[in-house]
XYZ file of C-alpha atoms in Angstrom:
634
model
C -15.306 21.558 14.876
C -12.857 21.329 17.722
C -10.559 18.259 17.981
C -11.452 15.708 20.601
C -8.983 15.077 23.383
C -8.631 11.273 24.008
C -9.706 9.923 27.317
C -7.497 7.340 29.212
C -8.314 3.781 28.452
C -9.021 1.570 31.463
C -10.643 -1.758 32.015
C -11.162 -3.639 28.865
C -9.348 -1.035 26.888
C -6.056 -1.675 28.812
C -5.979 -5.028 26.808
C -6.281 -3.386 23.333
C -2.684 -4.374 22.676
C -4.066 -7.879 22.135
C -5.522 -6.793 18.806
C -1.930 -6.543 17.585
C -0.263 -9.202 19.787
C -2.525 -12.082 18.730
C -1.634 -12.065 15.035
C 1.935 -11.075 15.782
C 2.353 -14.049 18.197
C 0.690 -16.360 15.645
C 3.206 -15.069 13.073
C 6.081 -15.828 15.366
C 5.004 -19.328 16.129
C 4.359 -20.166 12.480
C 7.671 -18.786 11.287
C 9.739 -20.311 14.035
C 8.269 -23.739 14.704
C 9.399 -25.268 11.423
C 7.785 -28.160 9.626
C 6.277 -29.492 12.889
C 3.425 -26.951 12.295
C 2.683 -27.773 8.653
C -0.384 -29.845 9.487
C -2.205 -27.265 11.553
C -0.367 -23.892 10.929
C -2.988 -22.662 8.533
C -5.696 -23.177 11.222
C -3.764 -21.157 13.768
C -2.966 -18.498 11.164
C -6.732 -18.212 10.336
C -7.768 -18.182 14.049
C -5.494 -15.226 14.777
C -7.202 -12.488 12.713
C -10.576 -13.932 13.703
C -9.712 -13.400 17.398
C -8.635 -9.812 16.699
C -11.939 -9.229 14.769
C -14.048 -10.401 17.764
C -12.057 -8.099 20.036
C -12.495 -5.281 17.506
C -16.261 -5.817 17.530
C -16.245 -5.667 21.369
C -14.344 -2.391 21.323
C -16.602 -0.984 18.570
C -19.694 -1.805 20.554
C -18.161 -0.113 23.634
C -17.315 3.023 21.673
C -20.760 3.029 20.035
C -22.344 3.217 23.561
C -20.218 6.273 24.655
C -21.007 9.892 24.353
C -19.221 11.443 21.347
C -16.710 13.359 23.545
C -15.487 9.988 24.990
C -15.160 7.959 21.840
C -11.407 8.664 21.519
C -9.555 6.450 23.982
C -5.830 6.572 24.587
C -4.068 3.454 25.903
C -0.388 4.004 27.093
C 1.715 0.953 27.093
C 5.326 2.081 27.964
C 7.865 4.885 27.701
C 10.110 4.374 24.653
C 12.336 7.403 24.242
C 12.988 9.941 27.045
C 15.738 12.453 26.348
C 15.823 16.181 27.003
C 12.398 17.573 26.150
C 11.504 14.421 24.169
C 9.247 11.895 25.950
C 8.024 9.427 23.334
C 5.861 6.553 24.577
C 4.361 3.542 22.897
C 0.563 3.801 23.115
C -2.587 3.087 21.190
C -5.515 5.276 20.199
C -8.944 3.820 19.562
C -11.396 6.114 18.163
C -13.995 6.389 15.313
C -11.336 6.302 12.635
C -9.008 3.657 13.902
C -11.853 1.273 14.917
C -13.254 1.382 11.377
C -9.865 0.262 10.139
C -9.564 -2.448 12.729
C -12.853 -3.942 11.686
C -11.985 -3.761 7.931
C -8.447 -5.188 8.376
C -9.468 -8.032 10.603
C -12.876 -8.774 9.092
C -11.832 -8.782 5.432
C -8.446 -10.258 6.388
C -10.077 -13.135 8.187
C -12.067 -13.950 5.074
C -8.897 -13.803 2.994
C -7.269 -16.194 5.461
C -10.126 -18.662 5.200
C -9.965 -18.512 1.398
C -6.222 -19.059 1.418
C -6.654 -22.501 3.265
C -8.123 -23.693 -0.048
C -6.136 -21.609 -2.449
C -2.746 -22.589 -0.936
C -3.775 -26.150 -0.153
C -1.061 -27.722 -2.304
C 1.729 -25.349 -1.624
C 4.387 -26.968 0.453
C 5.155 -23.718 2.315
C 1.603 -23.051 3.284
C 2.490 -22.576 6.966
C 5.082 -19.884 6.135
C 2.557 -18.166 3.897
C 0.107 -17.875 6.810
C 2.808 -16.618 9.097
C 3.570 -13.812 6.659
C -0.156 -13.055 6.327
C -0.403 -12.713 10.076
C 2.660 -10.478 10.173
C 0.950 -8.313 7.535
C -2.236 -8.050 9.548
C -0.285 -7.273 12.778
C 1.817 -4.593 11.203
C -1.266 -2.908 9.630
C -3.108 -2.951 13.034
C -0.122 -1.274 14.607
C -0.108 1.369 11.952
C -3.804 2.332 12.445
C -3.849 1.939 16.235
C -0.664 3.824 16.989
C -1.185 7.129 19.013
C 1.851 8.859 17.490
C 3.612 9.112 14.184
C 6.858 7.371 15.307
C 4.985 4.229 16.378
C 2.838 4.451 13.233
C 6.083 4.487 11.267
C 7.061 1.145 12.873
C 3.880 -0.325 11.611
C 4.411 1.403 8.215
C 7.793 -0.346 7.853
C 6.337 -3.714 9.085
C 3.694 -3.499 6.371
C 6.619 -2.841 3.736
C 8.569 -5.822 5.100
C 5.459 -8.061 4.963
C 4.578 -6.975 1.384
C 8.073 -7.708 0.303
C 7.884 -11.235 1.838
C 4.470 -11.940 0.313
C 4.955 -10.537 -3.164
C 8.066 -12.528 -3.535
C 6.708 -15.623 -1.770
C 7.303 -17.645 -4.930
C 10.855 -16.329 -5.073
C 11.862 -19.233 -7.337
C 10.257 -17.247 -10.036
C 12.638 -14.411 -11.181
C 9.601 -12.183 -11.959
C 8.336 -12.502 -8.464
C 11.670 -11.901 -6.860
C 12.166 -8.776 -8.999
C 8.594 -7.525 -8.205
C 9.238 -7.846 -4.454
C 12.401 -5.896 -4.725
C 10.760 -3.275 -6.779
C 7.997 -2.768 -4.344
C 10.482 -2.469 -1.482
C 12.709 -0.005 -3.261
C 9.952 2.260 -4.535
C 8.396 2.359 -1.061
C 11.735 3.456 0.399
C 11.374 6.641 -1.499
C 8.075 7.374 0.120
C 9.400 6.257 3.455
C 12.207 8.797 3.157
C 9.475 11.678 3.001
C 7.712 10.067 5.948
C 10.745 9.847 8.098
C 11.836 13.463 7.418
C 8.292 14.538 8.217
C 8.585 12.838 11.684
C 11.960 14.459 12.323
C 10.411 17.860 11.513
C 7.561 17.086 14.010
C 10.081 16.208 16.729
C 12.058 19.417 15.972
C 8.885 21.573 16.041
C 6.805 20.040 18.751
C 9.279 17.754 20.726
C 6.663 15.058 20.202
C 5.142 13.036 17.473
C 1.806 12.249 19.163
C -1.338 13.086 17.147
C -2.687 15.116 20.019
C 0.449 17.274 20.340
C 0.921 17.686 16.591
C -2.784 18.649 16.001
C -2.544 21.154 18.944
C 0.659 22.750 17.755
C 0.414 22.771 14.023
C -1.604 25.914 13.904
C 1.395 27.742 15.359
C 3.617 26.699 12.525
C 4.336 29.043 9.606
C 2.322 28.112 6.505
C 5.408 27.153 4.456
C 6.548 24.788 7.185
C 3.055 23.222 7.598
C 2.944 22.806 3.792
C 6.389 21.229 3.735
C 5.279 18.817 6.441
C 2.147 17.962 4.514
C 4.052 17.319 1.276
C 6.410 15.070 2.949
C 3.513 13.028 4.303
C 1.988 13.006 0.921
C 5.237 11.542 -0.492
C 4.997 8.748 2.022
C 1.307 8.136 1.229
C 2.101 8.004 -2.530
C 4.623 5.130 -1.913
C 2.281 2.966 0.167
C -0.923 3.697 -1.770
C 0.720 3.410 -5.246
C -0.191 6.960 -6.286
C 1.509 8.880 -9.029
C 4.608 9.167 -9.134
C 5.391 6.117 -7.036
C 2.740 3.832 -8.587
C 5.098 1.538 -10.599
C 5.283 -1.219 -8.153
C 1.649 -1.991 -7.811
C 0.953 -3.965 -11.127
C 4.198 -5.974 -10.758
C 3.053 -6.868 -7.168
C 0.478 -9.201 -8.898
C 3.244 -11.766 -9.047
C 2.420 -12.839 -5.428
C -0.335 -15.351 -4.626
C -3.832 -13.979 -5.239
C -4.879 -13.784 -1.575
C -1.931 -11.503 -1.113
C -3.224 -9.276 -3.888
C -6.526 -9.157 -2.111
C -5.095 -8.319 1.299
C -2.792 -5.602 -0.246
C -5.492 -3.909 -2.254
C -8.596 -4.285 -0.109
C -7.459 -4.266 3.691
C -3.877 -3.245 4.167
C -1.023 -1.717 2.384
C -2.568 0.617 -0.208
C -5.162 1.914 2.292
C -2.464 3.126 4.601
C -1.666 6.284 2.550
C -5.408 7.332 2.734
C -5.331 6.759 6.453
C -2.179 8.818 6.890
C -3.641 11.778 4.979
C -7.013 11.714 6.944
C -5.366 11.170 10.202
C -3.030 14.192 9.515
C -6.045 16.444 8.701
C -4.857 19.187 10.931
C -1.536 19.444 9.090
C -3.239 19.767 5.606
C -5.698 22.375 6.986
C -2.733 24.362 8.114
C -1.035 23.993 4.791
C -3.581 24.482 2.007
C -1.045 24.073 -0.734
C -0.362 20.510 0.467
C -4.068 19.810 0.329
C -4.165 21.029 -3.301
C -1.271 18.703 -3.986
C -3.198 15.813 -2.521
C -6.218 16.658 -4.851
C -3.891 16.813 -7.933
C -2.159 13.526 -7.076
C -5.573 11.767 -6.511
C -7.122 13.275 -9.676
C -4.134 12.263 -11.895
C -3.947 8.814 -10.429
C -7.565 7.915 -10.817
C -7.327 8.662 -14.480
C -3.949 7.028 -14.698
C -5.075 3.749 -13.148
C -8.319 3.735 -15.263
C -6.294 4.209 -18.443
C -4.050 1.257 -17.546
C -7.120 -0.969 -16.658
C -8.343 -0.525 -20.190
C -5.214 -1.931 -21.752
C -4.521 -5.079 -19.811
C -5.484 -8.714 -20.602
C -4.207 -10.095 -17.288
C -7.205 -10.242 -15.016
C -5.244 -9.380 -11.947
C -3.571 -6.426 -13.593
C -6.822 -5.009 -14.610
C -8.040 -5.160 -11.014
C -4.735 -3.612 -9.850
C -5.241 -0.683 -12.234
C -8.679 -0.234 -10.810
C -7.338 -0.191 -7.273
C -4.859 2.590 -8.297
C -7.824 4.505 -9.698
C -10.179 3.873 -6.712
C -7.487 4.918 -4.202
C -7.130 8.027 -6.351
C -10.807 8.808 -5.644
C -10.122 8.474 -1.920
C -7.027 10.747 -2.141
C -9.064 13.342 -4.060
C -11.782 13.298 -1.285
C -9.097 13.525 1.428
C -7.490 16.426 -0.296
C -10.823 18.389 -0.604
C -10.674 18.744 3.194
C -13.297 18.542 5.976
C -16.111 17.923 3.400
C -14.303 14.921 2.018
C -12.531 13.155 4.844
C -15.452 10.857 5.831
C -16.284 10.271 2.076
C -12.706 9.059 1.602
C -13.019 6.522 4.352
C -16.460 5.483 3.257
C -15.239 4.625 -0.179
C -12.233 2.983 1.387
C -14.535 0.592 3.356
C -16.853 -0.266 0.489
C -13.809 -0.651 -1.758
C -12.425 -3.171 0.713
C -15.579 -5.197 0.251
C -15.859 -5.319 -3.405
C -12.077 -5.290 -4.288
C -11.446 -8.285 -1.916
C -14.486 -9.904 -3.541
C -13.163 -9.460 -7.107
C -9.580 -10.363 -6.290
C -10.606 -13.614 -4.594
C -13.049 -14.181 -7.537
C -10.112 -13.792 -9.837
C -8.253 -16.292 -7.874
C -11.221 -18.630 -8.231
C -11.183 -18.234 -11.970
C -7.464 -18.816 -12.078
C -7.921 -21.958 -9.901
C -10.445 -23.211 -12.535
C -8.262 -22.299 -15.517
C -4.992 -23.913 -14.359
C -3.595 -20.523 -13.075
C -4.011 -18.813 -16.411
C -4.429 -15.068 -15.939
C -5.050 -14.154 -19.549
C -8.590 -13.184 -20.121
C -8.239 -13.954 -23.864
C -8.297 -17.579 -22.746
C -11.451 -17.372 -20.722
C -15.030 -16.920 -21.908
C -18.259 -18.833 -21.100
C -17.300 -19.264 -17.376
C -20.626 -17.986 -15.946
C -22.166 -21.580 -16.067
C -18.922 -23.265 -15.122
C -18.441 -21.058 -12.083
C -21.875 -20.028 -10.968
C -21.013 -18.794 -7.472
C -17.841 -17.019 -8.597
C -19.843 -15.415 -11.406
C -22.629 -14.111 -9.248
C -20.301 -12.759 -6.390
C -17.986 -11.238 -9.027
C -20.971 -9.596 -10.706
C -21.872 -8.059 -7.309
C -18.325 -6.562 -7.040
C -18.535 -5.378 -10.625
C -21.741 -3.550 -10.013
C -20.457 -2.067 -6.790
C -17.300 -0.648 -8.409
C -19.072 0.956 -11.417
C -21.508 2.574 -9.072
C -24.641 0.893 -10.016
C -27.649 2.112 -8.065
C -27.890 0.783 -4.500
C -24.872 -1.253 -4.668
C -21.942 -0.283 -2.278
C -19.883 1.966 -4.746
C -22.968 3.784 -5.698
C -23.158 5.544 -2.383
C -19.469 5.998 -1.545
C -18.105 7.142 -4.933
C -20.921 9.323 -5.983
C -20.447 11.398 -2.886
C -16.843 11.896 -3.756
C -17.730 12.938 -7.334
C -20.318 15.487 -6.062
C -17.860 16.876 -3.438
C -15.227 17.185 -6.127
C -17.528 19.264 -8.328
C -18.301 21.501 -5.408
C -14.554 21.999 -4.845
C -13.349 22.376 -8.386
C -15.011 21.712 -11.722
C -11.695 20.342 -13.100
C -11.481 17.727 -10.395
C -15.075 16.882 -10.668
C -14.872 16.501 -14.439
C -11.835 14.216 -14.091
C -13.688 12.082 -11.417
C -16.721 11.921 -13.740
C -14.553 10.770 -16.749
C -12.997 8.247 -14.360
C -16.257 6.697 -13.539
C -17.105 6.205 -17.275
C -13.797 4.601 -17.890
C -14.079 2.405 -14.898
C -17.453 1.166 -16.239
C -15.818 0.434 -19.672
C -12.858 -1.627 -18.529
C -14.827 -3.478 -15.753
C -17.458 -4.434 -18.264
C -14.679 -5.551 -20.628
C -13.391 -7.754 -17.931
C -16.828 -9.301 -17.206
C -17.474 -9.870 -20.924
C -14.105 -11.414 -21.664
C -14.339 -13.698 -18.579
C -17.911 -14.737 -18.236
C -19.903 -14.009 -21.476
C -20.611 -16.776 -23.934
C -17.798 -17.890 -26.314
C -15.200 -20.408 -25.035
C -11.622 -19.561 -25.682
C -10.189 -22.158 -23.341
C -6.799 -23.691 -23.888
C -6.584 -27.272 -24.565
C -6.787 -29.575 -21.568
C -8.499 -26.875 -19.382
C -11.674 -28.104 -17.557
C -13.162 -25.302 -15.547
C -14.733 -26.170 -12.207
C -16.113 -24.280 -9.289
C -13.819 -23.690 -6.261
C -14.351 -25.633 -3.050
C -16.502 -24.378 -0.241
C -13.706 -23.021 1.833
C -12.999 -20.548 -1.115
C -16.582 -19.774 -2.153
C -17.940 -18.954 1.319
C -15.712 -15.912 1.663
C -16.819 -14.859 -1.800
C -20.498 -15.080 -0.801
C -19.946 -12.998 2.308
C -17.934 -10.369 0.480
C -20.462 -10.439 -2.417
C -23.252 -9.704 0.042
C -21.139 -6.813 1.489
C -20.679 -5.471 -1.992
C -24.406 -5.321 -2.468
C -25.548 -3.915 0.922
C -22.395 -2.376 2.518
C -22.925 1.050 1.073
C -26.600 1.067 1.908
C -26.032 0.165 5.556
C -23.143 2.600 5.980
C -24.608 5.556 4.025
C -25.427 8.411 6.461
C -24.206 6.665 9.474
C -20.570 6.445 8.781
C -20.220 10.165 8.075
C -21.726 11.095 11.384
C -19.518 8.425 13.081
C -16.272 9.707 11.520
C -16.728 13.527 11.459
C -15.808 14.131 15.125
C -12.578 12.116 14.735
C -11.404 13.892 11.580
C -12.967 17.355 12.237
C -15.134 16.651 9.201
C -18.144 18.366 7.645
C -19.384 15.603 5.390
C -23.169 15.371 5.005
C -25.269 12.641 3.333
C -28.817 12.543 2.352
C -31.259 9.669 2.599
C -31.502 6.305 0.696
C -32.643 7.918 -2.520
C -31.444 11.550 -3.239
C -31.329 12.526 -6.787
C -28.898 15.348 -7.892
C -28.010 16.538 -11.228
C -24.475 15.430 -10.881
C -25.598 12.043 -9.731
C -27.925 11.738 -12.817
C -25.114 12.776 -15.168
C -22.671 10.297 -13.413
C -25.200 7.508 -14.079
C -25.473 8.381 -17.764
C -21.626 8.460 -18.054
C -21.438 5.035 -16.429
C -24.142 3.627 -18.842
C -22.207 5.118 -21.752
C -18.988 3.255 -20.593
C -20.929 0.029 -20.370
C -22.399 0.572 -23.917
C -18.995 1.191 -25.446
C -17.573 -1.831 -23.850
C -20.433 -4.017 -25.250
C -19.852 -2.406 -28.665
C -16.171 -3.602 -28.658
C -16.174 -6.699 -26.552
C -19.837 -7.974 -26.594
C -20.757 -11.728 -26.947
C -20.730 -11.539 -30.743
C -17.239 -10.013 -30.986
C -14.223 -12.007 -31.866
C -11.442 -11.648 -29.237
C -8.002 -12.657 -30.608
C -6.076 -15.340 -28.858
C -2.938 -13.302 -28.836
C -2.454 -9.529 -28.334
C -2.279 -8.041 -31.766
C 0.287 -5.517 -32.724
C -1.019 -1.955 -32.716
C 0.168 1.309 -34.220
C -1.911 3.390 -31.775
C 0.393 5.183 -29.338
C -2.494 5.376 -26.869
C -2.892 1.562 -26.743
C 0.817 1.024 -26.554
C 1.072 3.574 -23.749
C -1.613 1.738 -21.788
C 0.022 -1.643 -22.225
C 3.307 -0.233 -20.999
C 1.685 1.289 -17.935
C 1.862 4.750 -19.440
C 5.659 4.357 -19.603
C 6.000 4.684 -15.824
C 8.829 2.094 -15.751
C 10.422 3.609 -18.806
C 10.378 7.047 -17.192
C 11.917 5.709 -13.926
C 14.637 3.866 -15.912
C 15.523 6.847 -18.075
C 15.313 9.550 -15.210
C 16.559 7.531 -12.265
C 17.879 4.035 -13.029
C 20.221 4.723 -16.003
C 21.635 8.016 -14.623
C 22.109 6.304 -11.293
C 24.001 3.408 -12.904
C 26.234 5.833 -14.787
C 26.818 7.892 -11.712
C 27.715 4.676 -9.811
C 30.094 3.631 -12.416
C 31.660 7.043 -12.548
C 32.005 6.906 -8.741
C 33.579 3.530 -8.899
C 36.088 4.754 -11.538
C 36.837 7.838 -9.455
C 37.305 5.713 -6.382
C 39.697 3.419 -8.259
C 41.623 6.162 -10.097
C 41.723 9.035 -7.506
C 40.864 7.820 -4.028
C 42.723 4.502 -4.425
C 45.406 6.259 -6.371
C 46.113 8.704 -3.630
C 46.048 6.045 -0.964
C 48.204 3.612 -2.875
C 50.643 6.417 -3.966
C 51.017 7.579 -0.413
C 51.762 4.000 0.623
C 54.286 3.567 -2.258
C 56.079 6.757 -1.227
C 56.338 5.746 2.418
C 57.394 2.248 1.451
C 60.134 3.573 -0.700
C 61.392 5.945 1.921
C 61.321 3.225 4.545
C 63.154 0.769 2.338
C 66.002 3.380 2.004
C 65.996 4.232 5.673
C 66.097 0.526 6.499
C 69.677 0.307 4.932
C 70.988 2.363 7.889
C 70.037 -0.466 10.209
C 72.777 -2.861 8.990
C 73.672 -4.572 12.344
C 77.281 -3.356 12.575
C 78.347 -1.690 15.920
C 80.962 0.598 14.265
C 78.140 2.058 12.003
C 75.958 2.781 15.053
C 78.918 4.353 16.843
C 79.776 6.471 13.878
C 76.032 7.567 13.662
C 76.017 8.466 17.369
C 79.249 10.409 17.022
C 77.949 12.398 14.041
C 74.670 13.094 15.921
C 76.520 14.333 19.041
C 78.782 16.482 16.801
C 75.588 18.025 15.134
C 74.004 18.735 18.534
C 77.232 20.227 19.881
C 77.631 22.431 16.854
C 73.937 23.761 17.232
C 74.588 24.550 20.910
C 77.848 26.327 20.191
C 76.291 28.430 17.440
C 73.493 29.305 19.768
C 75.834 30.625 22.441
C 77.988 32.516 19.882
C 74.837 34.184 18.521
């Protein structure tokens, strides 16, 4: 399938910049107005993404009514860099891929903003919080709407900044401040790969626009195209918390729960998947880079699932599941044209059920006095009926229960993986079973009969402003996959040069049947160990099992980084400091001492006596005369 050349955006599309400008302007007002906006700031902050969502719906409707060849619209804004053969402008590209992200970011983002009105009601810095949320949404919209990699990178860095501000929002907690710095530093590693990739594009194509790169990448040598793809993959690993740059994601749970929902469902961790799919031409030209994407996705989906089995913190279980589910998306993106649309399909449904479950976890925490330990939960189904029903919808969606959202999107990826490689397919199948196990464990420990509440805790359902977003997202978790199945692949294929195909509402395959059996097995094993009749200890028991210890310690990701990078880095820094003090400063100070000593001796000649100066002049004249005389005699 040939790539589509964008058409020039006119009329309504010339105002597409408002999609980004509205939340950006709202963020500026909320962050600069000071305490004068405390009473109404959260309302302005919530209105901004809603306005962008309405605009997104209008643009989506317009694209929907166009012919396929005219659904990629380029909106130039202004020239940014013009030097030599480089002419880099700032522009937007609205096509089938970017508009799906716009609707997800602003739609789910708006619901998270509404939820935050209630969740952050008693926080004295609520206005600032909404300003940071608006900044996050604006940066993510710039990322997905940019028409070239350089402008995309501006949004990319904006997302990193906003995540730093929000993860560390409660910076008075040392753990939150450390988590924010960790996320920022780890993402700098990925950003280094991204920035070098853009430099290579500028050197090879004198441009970073998607159109120019896609048109010229076929002329690159395979090694160079592969290098470009691997550098982009490094950037994607940082933003999407994929192995080996996954260590920041679980610590990011230190931020307020709405931040976790926004990061995991609609913004930051989806950016890496977008980058890979948007760069499909590069990965087609460098097949080895595509294989690397498959390997990273496969390893990460198992990595995250393993961690999810070992955590008692409800938010960290969900964080592990996000790592795993993004791994499925990366696996699909790495498969190539057959998997691009499936990756985005699962990204969208994941946005529904993951936002639903994170906000549901926030509702549980709200009821349990901010306790995140599932060992202190139990019997919450009756106390929190709306939270329970909506969370159950998200649970059934993520495990791939028939006709729920994840059933359609994830099963497509597993089947595509088997067709590409039996190794990748088997790993994806195992991941489905493990996902069913740890998510069932979460449901049983949180909602099944058997109170383990701490003294003084009186669970209660959240207010309407928090439960309405849960209901909407719960409904999307139920019917989202059903409504999008089939349509979304046809919609996305032209934009990503995809070849994904889907069948009807009910299409039984052997792989699908085996997947369902594996999921049921995971549920059964979870009931066996964590069923209503099982005693769940109030504290985490010590274990001699190396497998359990590894899961509790995030498969030693932090220990590895500390041993391989942090400690050697500290030693190298200390050695450099000593070298600087002993050698560099020694040379500089020694030179100064020598010159100072010589100067102090030379200074004695300047004694202020005229006779000394006359004698010096006479001696100098005698020396000069002698030299001249010797020269003539010679």
